[in-house]
GROMACS .gro file of C-alpha atoms in nm:
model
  217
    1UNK     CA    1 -19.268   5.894   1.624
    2UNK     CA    2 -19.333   5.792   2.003
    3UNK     CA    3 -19.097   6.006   2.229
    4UNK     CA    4 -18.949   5.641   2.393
    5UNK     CA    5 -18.826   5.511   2.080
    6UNK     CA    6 -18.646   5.848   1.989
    7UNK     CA    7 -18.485   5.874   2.296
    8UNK     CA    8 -18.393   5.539   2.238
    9UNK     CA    9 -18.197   5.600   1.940
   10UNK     CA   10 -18.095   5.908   2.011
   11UNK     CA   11 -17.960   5.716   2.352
   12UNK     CA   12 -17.792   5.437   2.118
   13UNK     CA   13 -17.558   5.754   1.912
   14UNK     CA   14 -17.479   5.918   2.322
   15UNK     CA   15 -17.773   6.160   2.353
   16UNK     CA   16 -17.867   6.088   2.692
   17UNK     CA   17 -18.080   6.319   2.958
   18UNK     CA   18 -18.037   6.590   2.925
   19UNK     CA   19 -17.894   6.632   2.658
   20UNK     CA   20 -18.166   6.558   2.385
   21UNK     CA   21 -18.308   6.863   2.461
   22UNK     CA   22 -17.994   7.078   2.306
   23UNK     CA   23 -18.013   7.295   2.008
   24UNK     CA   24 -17.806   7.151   1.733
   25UNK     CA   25 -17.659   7.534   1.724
   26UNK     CA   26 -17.410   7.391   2.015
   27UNK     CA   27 -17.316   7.087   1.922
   28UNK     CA   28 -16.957   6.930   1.825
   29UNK     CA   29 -16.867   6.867   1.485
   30UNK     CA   30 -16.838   6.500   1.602
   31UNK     CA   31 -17.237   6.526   1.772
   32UNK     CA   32 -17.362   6.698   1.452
   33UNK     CA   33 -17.237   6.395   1.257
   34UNK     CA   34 -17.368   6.103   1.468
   35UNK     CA   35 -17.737   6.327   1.517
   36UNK     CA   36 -17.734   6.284   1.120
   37UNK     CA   37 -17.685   5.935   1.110
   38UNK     CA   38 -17.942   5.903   1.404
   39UNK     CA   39 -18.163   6.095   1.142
   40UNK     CA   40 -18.040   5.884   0.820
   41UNK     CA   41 -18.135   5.574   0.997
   42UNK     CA   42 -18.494   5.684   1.114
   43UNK     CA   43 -18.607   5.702   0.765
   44UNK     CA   44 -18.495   5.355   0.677
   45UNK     CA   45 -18.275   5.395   0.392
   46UNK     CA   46 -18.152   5.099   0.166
   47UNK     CA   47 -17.797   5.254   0.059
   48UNK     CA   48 -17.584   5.503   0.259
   49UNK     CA   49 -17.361   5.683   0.093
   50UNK     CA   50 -17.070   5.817   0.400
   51UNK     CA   51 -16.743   6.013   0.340
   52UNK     CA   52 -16.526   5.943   0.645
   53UNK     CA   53 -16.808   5.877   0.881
   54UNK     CA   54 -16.553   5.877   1.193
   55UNK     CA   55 -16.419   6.208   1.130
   56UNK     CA   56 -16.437   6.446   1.475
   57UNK     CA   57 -16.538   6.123   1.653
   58UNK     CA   58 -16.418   6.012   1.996
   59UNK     CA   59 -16.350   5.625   2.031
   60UNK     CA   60 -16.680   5.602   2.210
   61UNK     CA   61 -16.843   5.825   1.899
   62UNK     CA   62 -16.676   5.573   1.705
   63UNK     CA   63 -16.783   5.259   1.869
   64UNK     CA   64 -17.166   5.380   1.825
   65UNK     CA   65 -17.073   5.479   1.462
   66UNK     CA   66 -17.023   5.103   1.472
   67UNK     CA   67 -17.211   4.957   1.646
   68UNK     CA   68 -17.545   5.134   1.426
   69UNK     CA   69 -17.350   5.039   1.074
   70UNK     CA   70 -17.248   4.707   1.191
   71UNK     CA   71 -17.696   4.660   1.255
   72UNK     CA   72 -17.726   4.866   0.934
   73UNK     CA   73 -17.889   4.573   0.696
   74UNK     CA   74 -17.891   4.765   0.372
   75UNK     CA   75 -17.566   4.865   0.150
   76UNK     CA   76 -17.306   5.096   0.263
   77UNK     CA   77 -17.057   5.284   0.044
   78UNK     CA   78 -16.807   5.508   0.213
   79UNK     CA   79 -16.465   5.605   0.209
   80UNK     CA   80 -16.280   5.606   0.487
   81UNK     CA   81 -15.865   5.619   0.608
   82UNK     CA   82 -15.992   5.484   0.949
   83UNK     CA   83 -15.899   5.131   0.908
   84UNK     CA   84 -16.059   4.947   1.192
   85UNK     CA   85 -16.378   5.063   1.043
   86UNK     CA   86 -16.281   4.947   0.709
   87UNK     CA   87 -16.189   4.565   0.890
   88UNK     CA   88 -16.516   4.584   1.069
   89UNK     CA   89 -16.717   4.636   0.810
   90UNK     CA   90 -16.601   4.636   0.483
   91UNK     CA   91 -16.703   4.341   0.287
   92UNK     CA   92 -16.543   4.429  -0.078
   93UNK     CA   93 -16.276   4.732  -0.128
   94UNK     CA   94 -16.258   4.957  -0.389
   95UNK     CA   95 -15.838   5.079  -0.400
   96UNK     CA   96 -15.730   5.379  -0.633
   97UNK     CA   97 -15.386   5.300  -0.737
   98UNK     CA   98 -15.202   5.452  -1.055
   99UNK     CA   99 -15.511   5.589  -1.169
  100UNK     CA  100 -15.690   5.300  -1.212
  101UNK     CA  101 -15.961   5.118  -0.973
  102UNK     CA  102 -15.893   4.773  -0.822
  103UNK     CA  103 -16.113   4.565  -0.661
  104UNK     CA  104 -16.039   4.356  -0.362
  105UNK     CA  105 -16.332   4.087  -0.245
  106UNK     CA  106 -16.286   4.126   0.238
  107UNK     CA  107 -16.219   4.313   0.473
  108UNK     CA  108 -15.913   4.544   0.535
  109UNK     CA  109 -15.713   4.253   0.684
  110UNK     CA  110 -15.767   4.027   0.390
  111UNK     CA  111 -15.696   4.321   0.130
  112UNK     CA  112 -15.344   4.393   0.324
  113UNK     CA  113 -15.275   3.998   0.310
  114UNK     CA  114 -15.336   4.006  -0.099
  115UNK     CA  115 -15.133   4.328  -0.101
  116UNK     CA  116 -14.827   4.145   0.054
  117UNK     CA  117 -14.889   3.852  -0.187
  118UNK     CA  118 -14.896   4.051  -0.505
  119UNK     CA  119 -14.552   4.287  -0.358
  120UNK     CA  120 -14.389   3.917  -0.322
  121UNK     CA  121 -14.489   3.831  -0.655
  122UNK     CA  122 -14.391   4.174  -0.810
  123UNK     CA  123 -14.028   4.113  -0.664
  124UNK     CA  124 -14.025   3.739  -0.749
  125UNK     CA  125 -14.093   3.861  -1.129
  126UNK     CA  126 -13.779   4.148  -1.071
  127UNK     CA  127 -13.540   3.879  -0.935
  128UNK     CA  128 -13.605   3.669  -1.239
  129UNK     CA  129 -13.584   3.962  -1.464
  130UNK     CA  130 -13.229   4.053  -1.321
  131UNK     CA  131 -13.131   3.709  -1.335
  132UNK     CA  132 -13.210   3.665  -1.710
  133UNK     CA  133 -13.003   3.947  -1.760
  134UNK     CA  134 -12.676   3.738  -1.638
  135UNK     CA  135 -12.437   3.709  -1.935
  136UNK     CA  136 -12.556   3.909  -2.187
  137UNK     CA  137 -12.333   4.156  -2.326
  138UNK     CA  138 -12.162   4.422  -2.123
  139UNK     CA  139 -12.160   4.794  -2.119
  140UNK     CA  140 -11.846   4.981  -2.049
  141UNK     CA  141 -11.719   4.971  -1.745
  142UNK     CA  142 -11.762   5.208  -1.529
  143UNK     CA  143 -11.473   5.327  -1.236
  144UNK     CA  144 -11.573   5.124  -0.876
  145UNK     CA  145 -11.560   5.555  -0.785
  146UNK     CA  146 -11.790   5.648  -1.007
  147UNK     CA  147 -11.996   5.367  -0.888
  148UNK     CA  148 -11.959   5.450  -0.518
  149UNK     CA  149 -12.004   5.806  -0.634
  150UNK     CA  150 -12.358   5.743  -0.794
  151UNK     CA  151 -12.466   5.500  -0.523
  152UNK     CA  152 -12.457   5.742  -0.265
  153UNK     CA  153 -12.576   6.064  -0.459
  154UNK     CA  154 -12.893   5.794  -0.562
  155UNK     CA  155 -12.950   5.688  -0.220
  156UNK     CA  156 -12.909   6.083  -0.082
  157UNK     CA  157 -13.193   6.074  -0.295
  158UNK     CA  158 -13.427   5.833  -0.185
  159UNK     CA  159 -13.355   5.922   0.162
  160UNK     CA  160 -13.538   6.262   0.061
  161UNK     CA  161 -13.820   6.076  -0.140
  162UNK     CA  162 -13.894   5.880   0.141
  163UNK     CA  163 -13.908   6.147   0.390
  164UNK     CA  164 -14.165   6.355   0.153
  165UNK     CA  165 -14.356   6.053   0.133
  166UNK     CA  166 -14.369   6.005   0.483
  167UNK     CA  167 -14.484   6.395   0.568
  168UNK     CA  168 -14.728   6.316   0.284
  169UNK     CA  169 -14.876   6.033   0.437
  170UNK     CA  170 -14.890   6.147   0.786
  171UNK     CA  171 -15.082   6.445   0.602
  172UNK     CA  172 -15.337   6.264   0.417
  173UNK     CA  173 -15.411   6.012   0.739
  174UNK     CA  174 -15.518   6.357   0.909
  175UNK     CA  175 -15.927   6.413   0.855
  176UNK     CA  176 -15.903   6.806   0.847
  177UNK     CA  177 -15.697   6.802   0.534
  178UNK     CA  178 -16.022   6.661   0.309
  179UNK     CA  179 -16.211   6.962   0.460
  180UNK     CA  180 -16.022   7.147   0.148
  181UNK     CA  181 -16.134   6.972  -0.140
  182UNK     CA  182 -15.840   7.161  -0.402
  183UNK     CA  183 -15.585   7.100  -0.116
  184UNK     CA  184 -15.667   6.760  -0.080
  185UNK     CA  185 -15.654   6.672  -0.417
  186UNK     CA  186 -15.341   6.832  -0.452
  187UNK     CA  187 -15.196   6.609  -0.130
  188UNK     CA  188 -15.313   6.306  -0.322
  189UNK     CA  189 -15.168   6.388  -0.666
  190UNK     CA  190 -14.833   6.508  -0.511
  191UNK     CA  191 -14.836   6.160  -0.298
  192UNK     CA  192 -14.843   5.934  -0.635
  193UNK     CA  193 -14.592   6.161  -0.777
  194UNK     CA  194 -14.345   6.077  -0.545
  195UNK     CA  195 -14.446   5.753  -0.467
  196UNK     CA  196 -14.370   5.683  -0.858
  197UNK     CA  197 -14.036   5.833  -0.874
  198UNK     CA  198 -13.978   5.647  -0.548
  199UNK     CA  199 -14.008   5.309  -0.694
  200UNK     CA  200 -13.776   5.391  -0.978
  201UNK     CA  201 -13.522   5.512  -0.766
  202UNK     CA  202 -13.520   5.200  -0.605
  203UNK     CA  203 -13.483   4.953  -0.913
  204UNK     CA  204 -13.172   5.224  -0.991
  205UNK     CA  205 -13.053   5.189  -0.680
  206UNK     CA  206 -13.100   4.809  -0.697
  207UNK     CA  207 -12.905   4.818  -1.013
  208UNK     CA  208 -12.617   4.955  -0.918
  209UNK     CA  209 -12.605   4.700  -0.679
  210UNK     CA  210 -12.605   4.428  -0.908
  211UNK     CA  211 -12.337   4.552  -1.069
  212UNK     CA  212 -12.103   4.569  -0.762
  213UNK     CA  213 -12.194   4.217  -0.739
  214UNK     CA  214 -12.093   4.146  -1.055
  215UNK     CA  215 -11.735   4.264  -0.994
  216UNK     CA  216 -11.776   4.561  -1.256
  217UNK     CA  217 -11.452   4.762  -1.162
   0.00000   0.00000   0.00000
């Protein structure tokens, strides 16, 4: 290819002067990835295939990233926990949740908004739920200690869920953890675990509640 256009693309990923003359031997994690997508995109390719393409990226790494995949007029697959770059270009979304794979139709911003709307619907269903259960036969009633007792041993408890799941996600929103494929996986596995026994912790916890409310004594 003429020397002016590959300095011109080379120039468009922030190989300028210089520095298109160094040996890829000493370059950055972050240069090594945008000189292969410089490369990728010379040979004209209909699909790319990218696993966190921003990883080891500055923002103006990033912004190139961008700018060439935003041009890009073939398919892109990727997977990514950058989610700017999911909003920008992202046009359906693929979402592992509970084992199973869910489709969402937009960008990140529009797959958030249908998020919210299903959470509202989930707890719109749950309010009903516990509201059908209003006047049908009672269990034995428990002491208002025992109650207090079991709220706060149950909410000692979530306090600890939610703190793993926090560490958790902090982890997994870090790029050098996916470096370690086992480790990763293990992360990820963990993180539904928790997230699981989470969620029933809180419709326990929401129980107990209800019966306070209900004057159990």
């Amino acid at each position: 290819m003429d020397l002016g256009i590959l300095r011109s693309v080379l120039a468009r990923f922030l190989f300028r002067d210089e520095e298109v003359f160094k040996p890829t031997s000493a370059l950055s994690g972050g240069e090594r990835n945008r000189l292969a997508l410089a490369k990728l995109l010379l040979h004209r390719p209909n699909l790319l295939l990218l696993d966190e393409p921003t990883n080891h990226l500055d923002i103006f790494g990033r912004e190139a990233l961008e700018g060439a995949l935003s041009e890009f007029s073939g398919t892109i697959i990727f997977a990514s926990h950058d989610r700017y770059l999911i909003d920008k270009l992202a046009t359906k979304i693929w979402y592992m949740e509970n084992g199973s794979l869910r489709e969402y139709v937009g960008n990140f911003t529009r797959f958030e908004e249908r998020r919210r709307q299903e959470r509202a619907a989930a707890a719109e269903r749950e309010e009903k739920r516990v509201k059908a259960r209003v006047g049908k036969p009672r269990r034995t009633k428990p002491s208002s200690a025992r109650l207090a007792a079991k709220r706060q041993e149950m909410e000692a408890e979530i306090e600890l869920l939610e703190k793993e799941v926090a560490e958790l996600e902090e982890l997994m929103a870090s790029p050098e953890l996916y470096e370690q494929e086992e480790e990763s996986a293990a992360v990820v596995r963990r993180y539904h675990e928790l997230s699981s026994e989470l969620e029933s912790k809180y419709e326990e916890w929401a129980e107990l509640i209800e019966e306070k409310e209900e004057g159990w004594e």
